[in-house]
């Protein structure tokens, strides 16, 4: 897979935005500024970036509780996202959704989802809309390794095969479902093969390798846009942080994480390869990093100062208010 | 005006709306008559109760969609399609099955509008069968709609006959939020006068089945007929004047029509086939004691199913939903209360 | 597989009981004597008989809406069953369950189930009890081809593998889920292979062949009783009647059914093989048939005349009665 | 007597019962601290909220069982094990997730006893987290228990603090029918005096939190504290004498204790954090207007959440559940009604 320089830049910036958005968000969370739960995507950036690289606003994604990376990859602006995770009036969901329900329909981002396995049937529904209208877009469900066992996900895969829908099941195998290891919770030990047995082409790739993910997705897109039905892709990329902020991670070692950061950092791996195959330099990356840090700091600071919802907003956006 | 069964009226509502709007699709188990069989006969079934018969032949496989028996996938697919622009009608064959798929309705479809800050809702209708009377036992006979009504974001319709069913279903399909459309299986074969053309009945507007100044009866679904019967008998036998109100939609509930009547009568019976705890019967009673207390002149009597599952035995099942006799007795009790 | 004469007799009688029980029940249903829905097992008798052949009362089965055959195979007496499908006071469930909820816990028969896919998690639960208590029994879930797509079933298979439970998933592929064909509703076209991808041994057999079913089950039993975890078996045996009584079957031909009855009648196939490999004669089978018909007619007639539940039974058997 | 958090009290109840009865097992997600990880540390978690911490170390993998994220399989496994002889405690992490698994509870476990004609029930406890207050948004903050209470065959417990939680949980584990044990997440850290030894509190018996002759307040779960606070303030400020009743179990409901108090006061406020339609607040109000009408001297006021999802924003969430101020206002309103 050979990508030109603007594409490489864009890919890197996308991943870098994810990294810095989450690490900065983490700082704000630990400072008590964000409510609820927050789930870090660090270590998995190449998955969302690779899966969404060739999608447009007319394609759909349905996301998970760990959704910030997906949003960024799908083109949500981080300023709007920051407002939402701060639960501000002008956030993407007016502060009613927060981190676990962030959505941006105009970008085809159908929402983070705090129900494990909730994304898959919804993505199939968007694929059904695409097919009914005769469009050539696709719909992607992001699904964690833990979520891969949920009945809803299996049902969704079967229905997508039966109706030959342009749905792509993007499995994010980050090694853990909360505190439970994938080797324990997935009885077959192989998410991709299990998906394949539902009757669709199935890929398994290194989820820390942007190029590998993007390549698998390109094949999936050709298949799905060609009217041949759904595809699944399992991307393996262990997470760097706890399940959510506050998880002390007694179930894994500091060494595992240090080793991951050293040898399987999707951004570092990308930089290396990009510098070897294009004219991008260390300095280019440093400049991109700096710009992104600045942008995200500004976004977080603005969000922190942005207006809160009005108390009466509690009652809006339901079809009907009872008293 | 022609006589039509409720089955036909519902079928016609779907047909009219599908003809009018290409975004309306129908999805569910065997709604297209069953696919993948030796004989490809779109008229073979049309759902187990024949309610969707003929729609497959008219609108084709792209819009009348048979599915595997996977209700979460069906409801989720409808919700996802609704969120992105279609207006699906999804069939949940028996409402009893909500337990395998409710997340996609209550946490997803029903909450989209709110949790996405108003970006979009899920304009979908879930057609589903409720109620006892066939001897089908505990898992196929429940009137489980109070659970739907509990959920903010879900509207819940409970037609008591063919005329209402048609107008309410057309309205439900055009509504921009998810609507649970609960069809009582014992009403499918019941006939009423129903216009051939399209018409809409608003959601949230009760029907005053009969006027009356002595007692107000609020009855739901199949109970409306029985309540009207009980009222007529009492009027004939004892000269009582009994108002019967059919809310038609239980969420939203037409509070005003009920309170207006209670203001006149001060005496209330609520009749519902669902089990009693946290039910619509309780909801209506509690609404009245909150907002109509000053009119109340007697305890409110709820006539409901007992707090038990629905037994299979017809002998036992006959005593399960309210009967006209039990309703009459309750009306007399509140009327005679001093 | 070589079986001795008493075993062959017992196997045949079991299947014959199923056949006659359902066909006589059908007559009573059409005469308006049975409430609700009734689902015929004809054509599939060898499945239940083969699966349950070596089970004892201490093993469990969880059944489906099409459960009469499973009951008989598991040792329920047809007199008690007849009382229940007639919804009589002295039926197995005192008339509260009826055909779709018939259960006999003392026989390890955990209930027919009117929720498609409902059986699988329950059977896994019984297997969990077996394992927790350190017993050597097994627990079987009967699952239709249509039910095989339900999320609950996939979840149950995965959990059984994860916990290495003595659970056996017996798939009854009778060609149809109501009016929908298996080739349509099962996206992969192969129930057994899909089950195998969950990480368990998986067999596929001709479900009209008692010996084939029994042999596969013997292997499954050795595996499960040996503490090696769950097994699945797909048994293919098309049904002879409609989905339920009242289904006019516009979706299939009379010829298909006639051909099935001619060439794939599990009882006829059994008789042939038994006569070829044992000293059982035509006359023996005729005698068994006559005895069974007589017994079932008597059971149905008795049930028809048996006392109804008392109206107040409506309120019993719930932990608490509200008024 | 030692002070103990509700988290500790619940942990202790499970520990005591598991030590007493080998048939009691615990099954759920991460209840054993997470299996299959590089570090096999049974103390690592104990459920996301740490409620089951230490049980894995004490009772081992055969009785403290981590599962995949498959709630239907978990609830079904518990139901099947309960039907065949065990007494499982199954954890449904957040009650909000009931929508992916409710069939195994409501159509299966809850109906066994009835639909099998009394052969056996499902002696199991489902421990689950309810309520708003963490800013966790629409799918992790619901007080969804009215839906559980609607179902015949399910008992529903809603402890308001550590002492009750321990005694009620021990009782629930020994009960022969399925019990939904709803733990408010904002109460886990709250301390009360709790005996170290085992004790049981009956299901279906309310606690009179404070006596009072002017107004009866029925409050549920976390609302009990707020109601008691409101009552105390009013007594101090205006000399009002306000009874506060905590039903402790909402199914079965201790109707008598409530009616006794209403007989004295004639004025009622019901406080619940759940959404209002077909809720326990409505249930209690409707029960009173049916069975205590002659005592009633004012409209019943329900103080509940609005009929909306729970918003993530803490600003909005703060206005979502009832507050002591709103409860106080309602008490004054019914007190002053003439
Ligand atoms: C239906 C449901 N069950 C349980 C949870 C609680 N929960 C939230 S995230 C999570 C783990 C998900 O694991 P995985 O799918 O691997 O995603 P990851 O967190 O690793 O990205 C769990 C159990 C939930 N939100 N929804
Ligand atoms: C959850 C659920 N969905 C739908 C139904 C309605 N239903 C009853 S039987 C049936 C078909 C089942 O097909 P299969 O599993 O192949 O069993 P078979 O009837 O062929 O024995 C359906 C759809 C149900 N009972 N439960
Ligand atoms: Mg994971
Ligand atoms: Mg079948």
mmCIF file with all atom_site columns, C-alpha atoms in Angstrom, chain A residues 238-297:
data_model
loop_
_atom_site.group_PDB
_atom_site.id
_atom_site.type_symbol
_atom_site.label_atom_id
_atom_site.label_alt_id
_atom_site.label_comp_id
_atom_site.label_asym_id
_atom_site.label_entity_id
_atom_site.label_seq_id
_atom_site.pdbx_PDB_ins_code
_atom_site.Cartn_x
_atom_site.Cartn_y
_atom_site.Cartn_z
_atom_site.occupancy
_atom_site.B_iso_or_equiv
_atom_site.pdbx_formal_charge
_atom_site.auth_seq_id
_atom_site.auth_comp_id
_atom_site.auth_asym_id
_atom_site.auth_atom_id
_atom_site.pdbx_PDB_model_num
ATOM 1  C CA . UNK A 1 238 ? -3.855  -3.984 23.122 1.00 0.00 ? 238 UNK A CA 1
ATOM 2  C CA . UNK A 1 239 ? -4.912  -0.918 25.051 1.00 0.00 ? 239 UNK A CA 1
ATOM 3  C CA . UNK A 1 240 ? -2.417  1.133  27.025 1.00 0.00 ? 240 UNK A CA 1
ATOM 4  C CA . UNK A 1 241 ? -4.602  2.314  29.849 1.00 0.00 ? 241 UNK A CA 1
ATOM 5  C CA . UNK A 1 242 ? -7.103  0.692  32.165 1.00 0.00 ? 242 UNK A CA 1
ATOM 6  C CA . UNK A 1 243 ? -10.588 -0.202 31.083 1.00 0.00 ? 243 UNK A CA 1
ATOM 7  C CA . UNK A 1 244 ? -11.770 3.197  32.222 1.00 0.00 ? 244 UNK A CA 1
ATOM 8  C CA . UNK A 1 245 ? -10.011 5.889  34.116 1.00 0.00 ? 245 UNK A CA 1
ATOM 9  C CA . UNK A 1 246 ? -9.856  4.668  37.683 1.00 0.00 ? 246 UNK A CA 1
ATOM 10 C CA . UNK A 1 247 ? -9.059  1.050  36.822 1.00 0.00 ? 247 UNK A CA 1
ATOM 11 C CA . UNK A 1 248 ? -5.837  0.237  38.739 1.00 0.00 ? 248 UNK A CA 1
ATOM 12 C CA . UNK A 1 249 ? -5.117  -2.669 36.363 1.00 0.00 ? 249 UNK A CA 1
ATOM 13 C CA . UNK A 1 250 ? -4.029  -5.196 38.950 1.00 0.00 ? 250 UNK A CA 1
ATOM 14 C CA . UNK A 1 251 ? -4.565  -7.860 36.326 1.00 0.00 ? 251 UNK A CA 1
ATOM 15 C CA . UNK A 1 252 ? -1.642  -6.869 34.107 1.00 0.00 ? 252 UNK A CA 1
ATOM 16 C CA . UNK A 1 253 ? 1.949   -5.829 34.550 1.00 0.00 ? 253 UNK A CA 1
ATOM 17 C CA . UNK A 1 254 ? 3.643   -2.503 34.094 1.00 0.00 ? 254 UNK A CA 1
ATOM 18 C CA . UNK A 1 255 ? 6.113   -4.335 31.871 1.00 0.00 ? 255 UNK A CA 1
ATOM 19 C CA . UNK A 1 256 ? 3.417   -5.420 29.443 1.00 0.00 ? 256 UNK A CA 1
ATOM 20 C CA . UNK A 1 257 ? 2.353   -1.842 29.017 1.00 0.00 ? 257 UNK A CA 1
ATOM 21 C CA . UNK A 1 258 ? 5.861   -0.449 28.790 1.00 0.00 ? 258 UNK A CA 1
ATOM 22 C CA . UNK A 1 259 ? 6.696   -3.025 26.186 1.00 0.00 ? 259 UNK A CA 1
ATOM 23 C CA . UNK A 1 260 ? 3.598   -2.134 24.188 1.00 0.00 ? 260 UNK A CA 1
ATOM 24 C CA . UNK A 1 261 ? 4.454   1.520  24.243 1.00 0.00 ? 261 UNK A CA 1
ATOM 25 C CA . UNK A 1 262 ? 7.990   0.726  23.206 1.00 0.00 ? 262 UNK A CA 1
ATOM 26 C CA . UNK A 1 263 ? 7.371   -1.755 20.436 1.00 0.00 ? 263 UNK A CA 1
ATOM 27 C CA . UNK A 1 264 ? 3.768   -1.425 19.301 1.00 0.00 ? 264 UNK A CA 1
ATOM 28 C CA . UNK A 1 265 ? 2.963   2.263  19.368 1.00 0.00 ? 265 UNK A CA 1
ATOM 29 C CA . UNK A 1 266 ? 0.799   2.722  16.253 1.00 0.00 ? 266 UNK A CA 1
ATOM 30 C CA . UNK A 1 267 ? 1.976   6.304  15.860 1.00 0.00 ? 267 UNK A CA 1
ATOM 31 C CA . UNK A 1 268 ? 5.664   5.498  16.192 1.00 0.00 ? 268 UNK A CA 1
ATOM 32 C CA . UNK A 1 269 ? 5.332   2.583  13.801 1.00 0.00 ? 269 UNK A CA 1
ATOM 33 C CA . UNK A 1 270 ? 3.537   4.829  11.342 1.00 0.00 ? 270 UNK A CA 1
ATOM 34 C CA . UNK A 1 271 ? 6.133   7.574  11.577 1.00 0.00 ? 271 UNK A CA 1
ATOM 35 C CA . UNK A 1 272 ? 8.922   5.147  10.912 1.00 0.00 ? 272 UNK A CA 1
ATOM 36 C CA . UNK A 1 273 ? 7.312   3.679  7.870  1.00 0.00 ? 273 UNK A CA 1
ATOM 37 C CA . UNK A 1 274 ? 6.169   7.035  6.528  1.00 0.00 ? 274 UNK A CA 1
ATOM 38 C CA . UNK A 1 275 ? 9.647   8.480  6.838  1.00 0.00 ? 275 UNK A CA 1
ATOM 39 C CA . UNK A 1 276 ? 11.095  5.455  5.065  1.00 0.00 ? 276 UNK A CA 1
ATOM 40 C CA . UNK A 1 277 ? 8.659   5.656  2.153  1.00 0.00 ? 277 UNK A CA 1
ATOM 41 C CA . UNK A 1 278 ? 8.044   9.361  1.708  1.00 0.00 ? 278 UNK A CA 1
ATOM 42 C CA . UNK A 1 279 ? 9.842   12.632 2.083  1.00 0.00 ? 279 UNK A CA 1
ATOM 43 C CA . UNK A 1 280 ? 8.256   13.333 5.456  1.00 0.00 ? 280 UNK A CA 1
ATOM 44 C CA . UNK A 1 281 ? 10.853  14.107 8.106  1.00 0.00 ? 281 UNK A CA 1
ATOM 45 C CA . UNK A 1 282 ? 11.165  14.005 11.858 1.00 0.00 ? 282 UNK A CA 1
ATOM 46 C CA . UNK A 1 283 ? 10.680  17.755 11.804 1.00 0.00 ? 283 UNK A CA 1
ATOM 47 C CA . UNK A 1 284 ? 7.398   17.431 9.922  1.00 0.00 ? 284 UNK A CA 1
ATOM 48 C CA . UNK A 1 285 ? 6.050   15.140 12.586 1.00 0.00 ? 285 UNK A CA 1
ATOM 49 C CA . UNK A 1 286 ? 7.284   17.330 15.375 1.00 0.00 ? 286 UNK A CA 1
ATOM 50 C CA . UNK A 1 287 ? 5.502   20.254 13.790 1.00 0.00 ? 287 UNK A CA 1
ATOM 51 C CA . UNK A 1 288 ? 2.289   18.297 13.393 1.00 0.00 ? 288 UNK A CA 1
ATOM 52 C CA . UNK A 1 289 ? 2.510   17.167 17.007 1.00 0.00 ? 289 UNK A CA 1
ATOM 53 C CA . UNK A 1 290 ? 2.956   20.683 18.245 1.00 0.00 ? 290 UNK A CA 1
ATOM 54 C CA . UNK A 1 291 ? 0.062   22.034 16.231 1.00 0.00 ? 291 UNK A CA 1
ATOM 55 C CA . UNK A 1 292 ? -2.209  19.306 17.427 1.00 0.00 ? 292 UNK A CA 1
ATOM 56 C CA . UNK A 1 293 ? -1.294  19.737 21.056 1.00 0.00 ? 293 UNK A CA 1
ATOM 57 C CA . UNK A 1 294 ? -1.991  23.403 20.748 1.00 0.00 ? 294 UNK A CA 1
ATOM 58 C CA . UNK A 1 295 ? -5.316  22.837 19.065 1.00 0.00 ? 295 UNK A CA 1
ATOM 59 C CA . UNK A 1 296 ? -6.465  20.332 21.626 1.00 0.00 ? 296 UNK A CA 1
ATOM 60 C CA . UNK A 1 297 ? -5.361  22.396 24.586 1.00 0.00 ? 297 UNK A CA 1
#
